Coordinates of C-alpha atoms and ligand atoms in Angstrom, one line a residue:
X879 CA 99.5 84.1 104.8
X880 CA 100.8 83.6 101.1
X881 CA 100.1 80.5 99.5
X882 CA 102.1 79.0 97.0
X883 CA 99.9 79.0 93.7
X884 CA 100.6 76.1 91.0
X885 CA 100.6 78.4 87.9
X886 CA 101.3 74.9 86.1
X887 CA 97.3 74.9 84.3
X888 CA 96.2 72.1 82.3
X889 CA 94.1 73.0 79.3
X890 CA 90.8 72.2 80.0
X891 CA 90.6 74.4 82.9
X892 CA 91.9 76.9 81.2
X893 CA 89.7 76.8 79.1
X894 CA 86.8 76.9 81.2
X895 CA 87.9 79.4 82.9
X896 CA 88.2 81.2 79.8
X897 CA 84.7 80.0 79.1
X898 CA 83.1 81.3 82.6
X899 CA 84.5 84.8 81.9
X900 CA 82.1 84.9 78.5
X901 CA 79.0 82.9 80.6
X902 CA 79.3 85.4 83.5
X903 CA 80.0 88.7 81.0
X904 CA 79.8 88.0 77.3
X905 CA 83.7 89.0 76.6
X906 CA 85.3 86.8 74.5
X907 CA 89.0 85.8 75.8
X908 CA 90.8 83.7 73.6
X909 CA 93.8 81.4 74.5
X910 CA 95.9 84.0 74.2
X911 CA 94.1 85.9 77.0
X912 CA 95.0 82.8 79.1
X913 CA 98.4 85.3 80.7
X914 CA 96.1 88.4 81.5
X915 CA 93.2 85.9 83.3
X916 CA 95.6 84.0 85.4
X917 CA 97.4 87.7 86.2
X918 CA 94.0 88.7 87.3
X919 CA 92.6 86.0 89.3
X920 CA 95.5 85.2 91.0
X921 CA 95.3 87.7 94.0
X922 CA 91.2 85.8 94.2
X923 CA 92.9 83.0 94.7
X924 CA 95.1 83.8 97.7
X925 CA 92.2 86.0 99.2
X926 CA 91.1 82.4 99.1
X927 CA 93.7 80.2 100.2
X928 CA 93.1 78.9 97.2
X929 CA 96.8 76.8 95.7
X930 CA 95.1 75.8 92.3
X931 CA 93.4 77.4 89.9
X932 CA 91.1 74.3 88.8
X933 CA 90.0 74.7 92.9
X934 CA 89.2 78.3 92.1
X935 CA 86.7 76.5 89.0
X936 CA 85.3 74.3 91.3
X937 CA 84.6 77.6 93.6
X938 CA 83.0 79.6 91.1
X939 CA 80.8 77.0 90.0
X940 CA 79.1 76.0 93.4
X941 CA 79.3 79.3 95.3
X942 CA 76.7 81.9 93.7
X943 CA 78.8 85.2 95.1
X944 CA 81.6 84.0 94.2
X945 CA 80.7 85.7 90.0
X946 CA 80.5 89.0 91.4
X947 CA 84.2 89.0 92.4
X948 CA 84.7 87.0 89.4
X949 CA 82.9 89.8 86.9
X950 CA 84.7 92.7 89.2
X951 CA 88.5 90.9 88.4
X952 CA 87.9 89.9 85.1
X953 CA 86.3 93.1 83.6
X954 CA 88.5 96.0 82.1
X955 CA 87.5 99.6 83.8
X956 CA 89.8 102.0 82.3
X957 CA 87.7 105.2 81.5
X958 CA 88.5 108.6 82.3
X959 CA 86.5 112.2 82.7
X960 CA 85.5 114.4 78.7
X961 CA 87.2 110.6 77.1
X962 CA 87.6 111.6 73.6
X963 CA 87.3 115.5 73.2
X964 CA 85.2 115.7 70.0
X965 CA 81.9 113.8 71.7
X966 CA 81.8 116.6 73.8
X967 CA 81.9 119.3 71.5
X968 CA 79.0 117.7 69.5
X969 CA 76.9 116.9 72.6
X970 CA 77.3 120.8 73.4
X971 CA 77.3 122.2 70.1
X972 CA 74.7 119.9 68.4
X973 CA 73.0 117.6 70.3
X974 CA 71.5 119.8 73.3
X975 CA 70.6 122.8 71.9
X976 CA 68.7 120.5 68.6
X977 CA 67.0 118.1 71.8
X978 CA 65.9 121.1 73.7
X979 CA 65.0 123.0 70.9
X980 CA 62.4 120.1 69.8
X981 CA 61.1 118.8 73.4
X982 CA 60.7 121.8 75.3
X983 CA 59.0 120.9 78.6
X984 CA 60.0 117.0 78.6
X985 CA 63.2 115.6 80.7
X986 CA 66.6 114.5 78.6
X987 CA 67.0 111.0 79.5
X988 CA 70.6 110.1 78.8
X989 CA 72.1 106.2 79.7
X990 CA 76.1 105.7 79.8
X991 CA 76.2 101.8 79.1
X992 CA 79.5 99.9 80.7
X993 CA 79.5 103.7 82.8
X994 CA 82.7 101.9 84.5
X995 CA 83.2 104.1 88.0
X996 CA 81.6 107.1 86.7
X997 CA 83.3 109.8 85.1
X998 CA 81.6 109.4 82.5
X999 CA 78.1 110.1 83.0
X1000 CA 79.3 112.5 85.6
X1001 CA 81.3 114.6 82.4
X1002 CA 77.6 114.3 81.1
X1003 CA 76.2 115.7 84.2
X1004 CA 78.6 118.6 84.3
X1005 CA 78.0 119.3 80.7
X1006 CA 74.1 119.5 80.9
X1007 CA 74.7 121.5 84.1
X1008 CA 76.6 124.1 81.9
X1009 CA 73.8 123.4 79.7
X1010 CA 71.0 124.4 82.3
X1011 CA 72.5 127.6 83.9
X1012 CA 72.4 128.8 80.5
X1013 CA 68.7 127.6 79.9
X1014 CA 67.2 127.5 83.2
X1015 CA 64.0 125.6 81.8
X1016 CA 66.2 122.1 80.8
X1017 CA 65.6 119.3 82.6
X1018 CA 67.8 115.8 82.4
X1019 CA 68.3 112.5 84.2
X1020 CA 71.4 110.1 84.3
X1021 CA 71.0 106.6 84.4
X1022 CA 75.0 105.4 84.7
X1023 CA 75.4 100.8 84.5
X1024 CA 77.9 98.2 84.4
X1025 CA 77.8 94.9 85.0
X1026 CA 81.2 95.1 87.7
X1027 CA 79.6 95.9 91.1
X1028 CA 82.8 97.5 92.3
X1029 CA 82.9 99.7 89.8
X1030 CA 79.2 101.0 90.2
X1031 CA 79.8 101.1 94.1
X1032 CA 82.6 103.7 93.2
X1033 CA 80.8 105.5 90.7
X1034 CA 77.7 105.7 93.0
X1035 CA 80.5 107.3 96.0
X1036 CA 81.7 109.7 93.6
X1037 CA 85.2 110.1 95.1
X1038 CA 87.8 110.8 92.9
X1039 CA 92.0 110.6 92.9
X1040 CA 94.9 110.2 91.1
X1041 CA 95.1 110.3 87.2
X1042 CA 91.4 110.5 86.8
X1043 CA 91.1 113.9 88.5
X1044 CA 94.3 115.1 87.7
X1045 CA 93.0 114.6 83.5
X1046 CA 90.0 117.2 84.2
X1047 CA 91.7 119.4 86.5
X1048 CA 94.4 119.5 83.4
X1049 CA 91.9 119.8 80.6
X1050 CA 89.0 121.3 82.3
X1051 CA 89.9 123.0 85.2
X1052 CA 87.4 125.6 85.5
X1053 CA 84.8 122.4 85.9
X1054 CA 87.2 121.1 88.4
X1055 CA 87.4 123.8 90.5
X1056 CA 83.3 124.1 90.1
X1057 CA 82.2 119.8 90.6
X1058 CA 84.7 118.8 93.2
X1059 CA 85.1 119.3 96.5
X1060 CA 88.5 118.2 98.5
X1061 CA 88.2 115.3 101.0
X1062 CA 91.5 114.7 102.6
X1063 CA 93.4 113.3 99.6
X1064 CA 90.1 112.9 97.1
X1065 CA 87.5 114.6 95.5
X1066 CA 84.1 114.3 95.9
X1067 CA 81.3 115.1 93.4
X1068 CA 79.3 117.9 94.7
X1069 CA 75.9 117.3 95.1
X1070 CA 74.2 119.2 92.6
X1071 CA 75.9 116.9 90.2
X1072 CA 75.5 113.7 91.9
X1073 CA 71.2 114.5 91.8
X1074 CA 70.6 113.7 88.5
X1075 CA 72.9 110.5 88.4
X1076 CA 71.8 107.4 89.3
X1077 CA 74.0 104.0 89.3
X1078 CA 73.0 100.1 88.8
X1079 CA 73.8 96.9 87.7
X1080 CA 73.2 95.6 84.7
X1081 CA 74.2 93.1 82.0
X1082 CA 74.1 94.7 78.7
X1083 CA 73.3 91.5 77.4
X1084 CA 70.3 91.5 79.0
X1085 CA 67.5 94.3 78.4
X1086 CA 66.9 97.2 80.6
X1087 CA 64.5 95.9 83.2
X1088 CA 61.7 99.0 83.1
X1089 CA 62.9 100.3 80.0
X1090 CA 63.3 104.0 80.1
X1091 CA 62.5 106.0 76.8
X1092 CA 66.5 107.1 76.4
X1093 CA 67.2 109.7 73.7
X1094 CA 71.0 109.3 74.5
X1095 CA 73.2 106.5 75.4
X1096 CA 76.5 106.1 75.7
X1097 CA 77.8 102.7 74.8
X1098 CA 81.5 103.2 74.6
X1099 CA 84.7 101.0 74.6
X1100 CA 82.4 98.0 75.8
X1101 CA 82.0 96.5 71.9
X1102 CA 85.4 96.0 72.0
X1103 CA 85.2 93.3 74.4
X1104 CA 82.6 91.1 72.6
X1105 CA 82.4 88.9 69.1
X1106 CA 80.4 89.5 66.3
X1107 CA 77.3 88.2 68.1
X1108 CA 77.9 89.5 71.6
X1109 CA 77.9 93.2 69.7
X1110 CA 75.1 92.8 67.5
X1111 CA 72.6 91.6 70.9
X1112 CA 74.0 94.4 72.8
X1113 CA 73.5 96.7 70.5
X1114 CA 69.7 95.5 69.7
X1115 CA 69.1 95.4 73.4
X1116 CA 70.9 99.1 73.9
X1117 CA 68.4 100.1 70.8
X1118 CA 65.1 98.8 72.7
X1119 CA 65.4 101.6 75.4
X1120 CA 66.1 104.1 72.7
X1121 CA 63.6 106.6 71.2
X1122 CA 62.8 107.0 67.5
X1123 CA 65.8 109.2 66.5
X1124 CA 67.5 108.7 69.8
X1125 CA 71.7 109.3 69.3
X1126 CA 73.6 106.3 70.1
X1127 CA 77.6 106.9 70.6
X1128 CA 80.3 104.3 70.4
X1129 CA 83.8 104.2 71.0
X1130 CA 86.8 105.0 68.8
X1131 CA 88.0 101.6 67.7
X1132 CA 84.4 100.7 67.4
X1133 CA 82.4 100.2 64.8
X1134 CA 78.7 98.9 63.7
X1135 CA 79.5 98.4 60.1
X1136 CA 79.4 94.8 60.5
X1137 CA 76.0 94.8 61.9
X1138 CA 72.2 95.0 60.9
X1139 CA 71.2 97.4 63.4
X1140 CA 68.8 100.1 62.2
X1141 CA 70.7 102.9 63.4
X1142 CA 71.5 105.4 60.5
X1143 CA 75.3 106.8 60.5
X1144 CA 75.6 110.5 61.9
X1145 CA 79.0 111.4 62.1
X1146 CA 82.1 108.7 63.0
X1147 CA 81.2 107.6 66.8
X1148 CA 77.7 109.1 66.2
X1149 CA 74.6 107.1 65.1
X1150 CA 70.4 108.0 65.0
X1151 CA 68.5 105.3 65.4
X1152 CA 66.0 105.0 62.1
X1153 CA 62.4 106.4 63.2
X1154 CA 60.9 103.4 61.8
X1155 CA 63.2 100.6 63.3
X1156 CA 61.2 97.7 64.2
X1157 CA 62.4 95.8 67.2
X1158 CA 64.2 92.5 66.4
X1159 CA 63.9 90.0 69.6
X1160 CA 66.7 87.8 70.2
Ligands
SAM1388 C1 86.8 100.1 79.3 S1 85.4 100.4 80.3 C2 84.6 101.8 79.4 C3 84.1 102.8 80.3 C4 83.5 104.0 79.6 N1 82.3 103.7 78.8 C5 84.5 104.7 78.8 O1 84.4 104.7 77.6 O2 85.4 105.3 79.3 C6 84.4 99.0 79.9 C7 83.3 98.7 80.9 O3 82.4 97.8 80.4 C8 81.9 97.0 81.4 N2 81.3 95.8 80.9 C9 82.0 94.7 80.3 N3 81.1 93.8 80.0 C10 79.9 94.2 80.3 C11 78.5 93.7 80.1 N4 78.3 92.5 79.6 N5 77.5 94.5 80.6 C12 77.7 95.7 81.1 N6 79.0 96.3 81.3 C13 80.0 95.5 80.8 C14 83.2 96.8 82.3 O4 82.8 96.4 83.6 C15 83.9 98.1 82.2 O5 83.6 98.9 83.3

């Protein structure tokens, strides 16, 4: 049954509603967000039965679960398969054959940050695939995170429809035709893909709980979503699992000019993390 919802807000719970999306994620909503967050939460509230949003507060305060729907409603998952061409061109042109060329014998270990529902470490997986028919010898793992448990869930079921497959079958479709299988209306990652991927939950405002030695991560159109000093933790956590010279790339309206971070600039998007950065702890 529908229930009537009093969009009618008084400011203070709209503002700590505004304040519980940047305690539960670290994104920064302003006022002006106010429209997009009561868009959002309103179908939680009639899941809910819930007529006010201050009762949806009082909710998300007392009930523990109730932040994982919270995170899953409030966080922004738009991401698609090969997401801005050029990243992939360097990762095939440059970036594998220099790693392999200097750790023959080891395993690339590659972490797409805020990995949303997948396609992007699975773009990674089907490039390092090319990458391994052509040198049987290469080895790599996939660690794929986000902090939206939906999301992940999706990612980890690597079933695919609507405009996110129909981007790669358009710009990639010999890679379509070779990764994805048909199931009824979908498409499903085959498994020689899925293998090296592996998906979980995590806060990128928290470190990496066994910290892998990553010589690649991803961390793209995340940054976006966080102030000055939201960025600059992520990005020192993010730089923790990272090896000495380990490639970091951001997103296209992102930048880490503004930031301390001990990364050296490669190319736009690209940094190298310096050999001698010392850890800062926050
Ligand atoms: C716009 S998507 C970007 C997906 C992908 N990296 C890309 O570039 O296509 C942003 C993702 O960041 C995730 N995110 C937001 N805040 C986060 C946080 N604090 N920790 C981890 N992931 C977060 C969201 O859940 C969302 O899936």
């Amino acid at each position: 049954m529908s229930v009537d919802i009093n969009d009618d807000v008084d400011r203070p719970t709209r503002q700590a509603l505004l304040a519980s999306v940047h305690r539960h994620t670290g994104i920064t909503m302003t006022e002006k967000k106010w429209p997009l967050l009561q868009g959002r939460l309103r179908r939680r509230l009639q899941a809910l039965s819930l007529d006010s949003y201050r009762d949806y507060l009082d909710v998300l305060d007392s009930r523990a679960d109730e932040a994982t729907y919270f995170i899953d409603l409030v966080t922004t998952n738009e991401t698609s398969f090969f997401r801005t061409p050029r990243i992939w061109d360097y990762l095939w042109q440059q970036f594998l054959p220099r790693w392999h060329n200097e750790h023959a014998g080891s395993i690339l270990q590659i972490w797409s940050a805020a990995a949303s529902s997948g396609e992007e470490a699975y773009s990674l997986a089907m490039l390092c695939e090319e990458y391994r028919e052509r040198h049987p010898a290469f080895r790599y793992r996939i660690l794929a995170t986000d902090i939206a448990k939906y999301v992940v869930g999706a990612g980890e079921i690597g079933l695919y429809q609507g405009r996110s497959i129909d981007g790669l079958r358009r710009s990639r479709p010999a890679f379509f035709e070779k990764y994805f299988a048909k199931i009824d209306d979908r498409f499903a990652v085959v498994p020689a893909l899925r293998a090296n991927v592996s998906f979980r939950e995590h806060n990128l405002y928290r470190r990496l709980a066994d910290p892998l030695r990553i010589d690649l991560v991803l961390l793209r159109n995340v940054l976006i979503y966080f102030d000055d000093a939201g960025q600059q933790a992520v990005v020192d956590n993010v730089a923790s699992s990272l090896v000495p010279d380990g490639v970091l790339i951001i997103g296209e309206s992102e930048s880490l000019s503004r930031h301390r971070t001990g990364f050296d600039f490669e190319q736009p998007l690209i940094y190298r993390k310096q050999e001698a950065m010392r850890e800062r702890r926050a």
